[in-house]
XYZ file of C-alpha atoms in Angstrom:
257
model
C -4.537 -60.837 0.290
C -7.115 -63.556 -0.623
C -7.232 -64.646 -4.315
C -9.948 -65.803 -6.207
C -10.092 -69.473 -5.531
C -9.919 -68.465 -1.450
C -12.543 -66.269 -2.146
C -14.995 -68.615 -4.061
C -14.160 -71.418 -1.045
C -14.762 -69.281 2.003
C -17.941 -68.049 -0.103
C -17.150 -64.526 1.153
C -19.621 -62.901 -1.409
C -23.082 -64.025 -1.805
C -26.249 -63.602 -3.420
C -28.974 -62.334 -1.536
C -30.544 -65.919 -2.922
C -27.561 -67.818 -1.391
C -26.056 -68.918 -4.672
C -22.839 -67.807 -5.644
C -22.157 -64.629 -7.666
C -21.053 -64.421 -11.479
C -17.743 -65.425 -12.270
C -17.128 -62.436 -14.222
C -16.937 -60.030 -11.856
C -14.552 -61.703 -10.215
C -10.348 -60.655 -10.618
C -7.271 -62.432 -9.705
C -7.381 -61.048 -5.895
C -10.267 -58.807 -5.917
C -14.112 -58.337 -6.552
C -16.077 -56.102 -8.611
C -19.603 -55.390 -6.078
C -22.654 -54.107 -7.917
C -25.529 -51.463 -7.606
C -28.190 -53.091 -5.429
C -31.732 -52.194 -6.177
C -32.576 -50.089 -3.416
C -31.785 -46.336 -2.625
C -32.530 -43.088 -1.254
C -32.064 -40.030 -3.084
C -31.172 -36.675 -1.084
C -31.796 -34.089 -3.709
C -33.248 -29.860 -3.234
C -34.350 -28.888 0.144
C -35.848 -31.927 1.077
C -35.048 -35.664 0.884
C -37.046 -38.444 -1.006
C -39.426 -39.560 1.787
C -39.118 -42.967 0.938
C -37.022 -45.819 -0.244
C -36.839 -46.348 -4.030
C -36.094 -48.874 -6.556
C -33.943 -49.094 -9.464
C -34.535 -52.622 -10.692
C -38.177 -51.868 -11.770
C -38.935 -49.844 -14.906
C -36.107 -48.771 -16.472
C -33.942 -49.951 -14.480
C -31.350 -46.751 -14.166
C -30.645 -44.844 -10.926
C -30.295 -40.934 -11.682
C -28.767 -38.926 -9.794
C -28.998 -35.016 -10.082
C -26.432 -32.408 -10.423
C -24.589 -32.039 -7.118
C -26.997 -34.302 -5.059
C -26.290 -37.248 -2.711
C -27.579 -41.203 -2.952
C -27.338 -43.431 -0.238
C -27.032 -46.733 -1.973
C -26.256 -50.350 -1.424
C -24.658 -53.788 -3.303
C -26.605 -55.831 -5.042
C -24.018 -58.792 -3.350
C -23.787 -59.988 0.660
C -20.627 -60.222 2.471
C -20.062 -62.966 4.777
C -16.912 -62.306 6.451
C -15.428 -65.102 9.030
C -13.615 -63.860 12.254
C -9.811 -63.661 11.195
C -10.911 -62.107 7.561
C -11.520 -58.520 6.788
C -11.711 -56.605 4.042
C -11.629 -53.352 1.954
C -13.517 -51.537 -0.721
C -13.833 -48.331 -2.820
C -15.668 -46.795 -5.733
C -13.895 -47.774 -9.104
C -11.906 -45.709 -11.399
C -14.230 -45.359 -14.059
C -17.451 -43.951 -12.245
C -14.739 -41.676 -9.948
C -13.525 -40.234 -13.104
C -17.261 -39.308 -14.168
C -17.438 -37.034 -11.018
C -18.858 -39.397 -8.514
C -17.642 -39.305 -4.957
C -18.100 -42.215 -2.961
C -17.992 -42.070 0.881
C -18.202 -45.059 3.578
C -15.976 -46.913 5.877
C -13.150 -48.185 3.519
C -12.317 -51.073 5.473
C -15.173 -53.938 6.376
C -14.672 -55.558 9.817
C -14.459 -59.589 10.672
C -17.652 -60.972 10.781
C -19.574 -58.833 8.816
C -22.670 -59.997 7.157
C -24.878 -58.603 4.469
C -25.062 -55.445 2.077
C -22.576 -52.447 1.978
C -23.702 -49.060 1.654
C -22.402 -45.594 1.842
C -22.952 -42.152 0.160
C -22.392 -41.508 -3.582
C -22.058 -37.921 -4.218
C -22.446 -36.167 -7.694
C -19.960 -33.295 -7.825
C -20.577 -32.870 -11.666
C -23.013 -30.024 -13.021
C -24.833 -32.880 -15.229
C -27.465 -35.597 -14.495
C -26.010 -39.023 -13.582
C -26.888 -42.845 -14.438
C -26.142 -45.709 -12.751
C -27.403 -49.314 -13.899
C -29.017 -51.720 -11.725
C -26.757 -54.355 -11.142
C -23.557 -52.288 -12.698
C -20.256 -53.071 -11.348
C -19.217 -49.909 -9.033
C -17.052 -50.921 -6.452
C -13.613 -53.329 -5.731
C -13.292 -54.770 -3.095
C -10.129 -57.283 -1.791
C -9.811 -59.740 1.563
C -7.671 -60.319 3.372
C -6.712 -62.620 6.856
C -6.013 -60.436 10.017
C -2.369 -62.147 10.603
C -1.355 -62.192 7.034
C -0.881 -65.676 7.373
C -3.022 -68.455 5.099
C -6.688 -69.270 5.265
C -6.865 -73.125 5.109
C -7.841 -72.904 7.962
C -10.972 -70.559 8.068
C -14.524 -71.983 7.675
C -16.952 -69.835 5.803
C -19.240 -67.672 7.599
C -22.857 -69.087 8.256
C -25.537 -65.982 9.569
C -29.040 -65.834 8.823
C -29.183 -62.648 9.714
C -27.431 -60.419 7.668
C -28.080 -57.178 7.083
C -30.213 -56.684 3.610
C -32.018 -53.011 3.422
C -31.085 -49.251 3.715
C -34.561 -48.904 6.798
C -31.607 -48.631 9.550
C -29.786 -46.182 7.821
C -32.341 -43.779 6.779
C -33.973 -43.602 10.030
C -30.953 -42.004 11.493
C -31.799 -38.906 10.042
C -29.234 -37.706 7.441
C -30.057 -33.920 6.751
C -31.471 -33.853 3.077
C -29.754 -31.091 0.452
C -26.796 -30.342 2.586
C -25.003 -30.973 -0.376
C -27.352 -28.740 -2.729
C -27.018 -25.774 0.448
C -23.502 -26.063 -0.118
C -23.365 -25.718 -3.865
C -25.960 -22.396 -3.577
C -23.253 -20.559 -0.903
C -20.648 -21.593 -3.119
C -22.608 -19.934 -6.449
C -23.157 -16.889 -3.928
C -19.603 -16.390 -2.833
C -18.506 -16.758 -6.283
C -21.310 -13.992 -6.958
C -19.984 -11.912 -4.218
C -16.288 -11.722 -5.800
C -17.023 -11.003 -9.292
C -19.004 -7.855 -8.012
C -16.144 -6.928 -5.705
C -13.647 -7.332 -8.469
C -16.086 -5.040 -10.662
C -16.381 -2.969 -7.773
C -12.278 -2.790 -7.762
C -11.689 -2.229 -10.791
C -14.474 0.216 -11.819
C -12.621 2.378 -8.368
C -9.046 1.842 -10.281
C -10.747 3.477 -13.479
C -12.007 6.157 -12.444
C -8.627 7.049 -10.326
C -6.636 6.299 -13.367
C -8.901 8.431 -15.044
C -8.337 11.744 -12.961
C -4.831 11.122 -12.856
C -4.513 11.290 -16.567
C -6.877 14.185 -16.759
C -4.357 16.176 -14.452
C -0.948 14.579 -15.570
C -1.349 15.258 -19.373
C -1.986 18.745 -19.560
C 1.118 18.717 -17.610
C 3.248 16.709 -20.399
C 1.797 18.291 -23.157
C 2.475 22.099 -22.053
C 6.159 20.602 -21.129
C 6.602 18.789 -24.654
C 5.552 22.414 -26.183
C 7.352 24.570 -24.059
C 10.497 22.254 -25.287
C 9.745 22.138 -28.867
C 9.569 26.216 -28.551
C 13.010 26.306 -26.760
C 14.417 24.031 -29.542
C 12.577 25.827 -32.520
C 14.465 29.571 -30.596
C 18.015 28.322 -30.438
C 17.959 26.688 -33.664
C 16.442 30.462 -34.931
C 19.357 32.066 -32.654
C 21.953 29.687 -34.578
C 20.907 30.731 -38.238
C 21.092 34.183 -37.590
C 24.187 33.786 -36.143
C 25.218 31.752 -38.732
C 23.993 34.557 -41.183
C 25.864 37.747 -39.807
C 28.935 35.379 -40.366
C 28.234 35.233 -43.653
C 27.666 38.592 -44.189
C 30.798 40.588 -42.442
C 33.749 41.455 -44.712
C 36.804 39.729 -44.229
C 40.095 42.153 -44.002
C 41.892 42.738 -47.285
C 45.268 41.023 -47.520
C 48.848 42.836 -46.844
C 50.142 43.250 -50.297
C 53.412 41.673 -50.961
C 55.274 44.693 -52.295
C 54.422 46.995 -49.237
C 56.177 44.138 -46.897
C 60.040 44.552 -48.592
C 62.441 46.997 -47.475
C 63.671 49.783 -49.623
């Protein structure tokens, strides 16, 4: 892995003016790429016909809920033959629900802008400055051996604009077409479980309807059993009382003359 000082020499990032970039968005072995100023926005049924800017006015990309941006860096790459490298979206706009898709690795010998698809996942509108820091990216040589002796790559053709990308057709709301079947489905279910348990009610319901007469005549025909033997036991219990007991052998009549 290149660090910083390889990185400034071989002059592997560039302005699109040919000076070099800021030094702080530069790290120890890495650096930080930034929004470019062009885009297209895929967003509803339809995508944005034509190429947009979000250096002028206000200077703010938005992106919609659950829509896709094809964007680019505001820097150039200008890779030599035995260097390649690798990007991806930082942590701070992945954690914000942004979803970043291109290549991950950048061949030898490439020369100009990156771009790729970000992808709001969120349910919320999302902004993106011009020229804010959204990507790291880190070098590296292809044998993994030091780059003394590389010479920095001189094209003066690099690639600078989104045109060959957008004329390749990429379908426009896929991404909003997937979020509507997804809010169907999820309709779908909740009247099935409704469905379920409105069935499971009404069963319950004519189960109970036959099952507690059932229990109640058996609790009362108990309690009548109970409330007979314990009337059974107290008149017992009162003819007891009430029959003489034999008089006692008197003690004279028991001698012998």
């Amino acid at each position: 892995m290149l660090a910083e000082a390889e990185i400034r020499r071989l002059k592997l990032v560039r302005l699109e003016s040919g000076s070099a970039p800021p030094t702080k968005n530069f790290d120890s072995t890495s650096y930080n790429l930034c929004l470019g100023a062009q885009y297209y926005l895929f967003a509803g049924k339809e995508p944005t016909p034509l190429l947009q800017d979000c250096s002028t006015g206000t200077g703010v990309l938005r992106i919609p809920p659950f829509a896709c941006v094809l964007v680019g860096t505001d820097e150039l790459l200008y890779l030599p033959n035995n260097v390649y490298a690798r990007w991806g979206l930082k942590i701070r706009p992945a954690m914000s629900g942004l979803i970043f898709q291109a290549g991950p690795q950048i061949e030898p010998e490439s020369c100009g802008r990156m771009f790729g698809l970000l992808f709001n996942l969120s349910n919320s509108e999302k902004t993106l400055s011009y020229r804010e820091p959204l990507w790291s990216v880190d070098f590296a040589t292809l044998d993994g051996t030091s780059s003394r002796g590389v010479r920095p790559l001189n094209n003066s053709n690099p690639t600078l604009n989104l045109s060959a990308y957008t004329s390749r057709g990429i379908p426009g709301g896929s991404l909003n077409a997937i979020h509507a079947d997804y809010l169907e489905l999820t309709r779908q279910n909740s009247a099935k479980r409704e469905y379920t348990f409105g069935i499971i009610l009404i069963v319950a319901t004519v189960l109970a309807s036959i099952i507690l007469p059932l229990v109640v005549s058996s609790t009362v025909g108990a309690e009548g059993q109970i409330s007979r033997l314990e009337q059974r036991v107290q008149q017992l219990e009162s003819q007891a009382s009430a029959t003489p007991s034999p008089p006692a052998p008197s003690p004279t009549a028991s001698k012998t003359p």
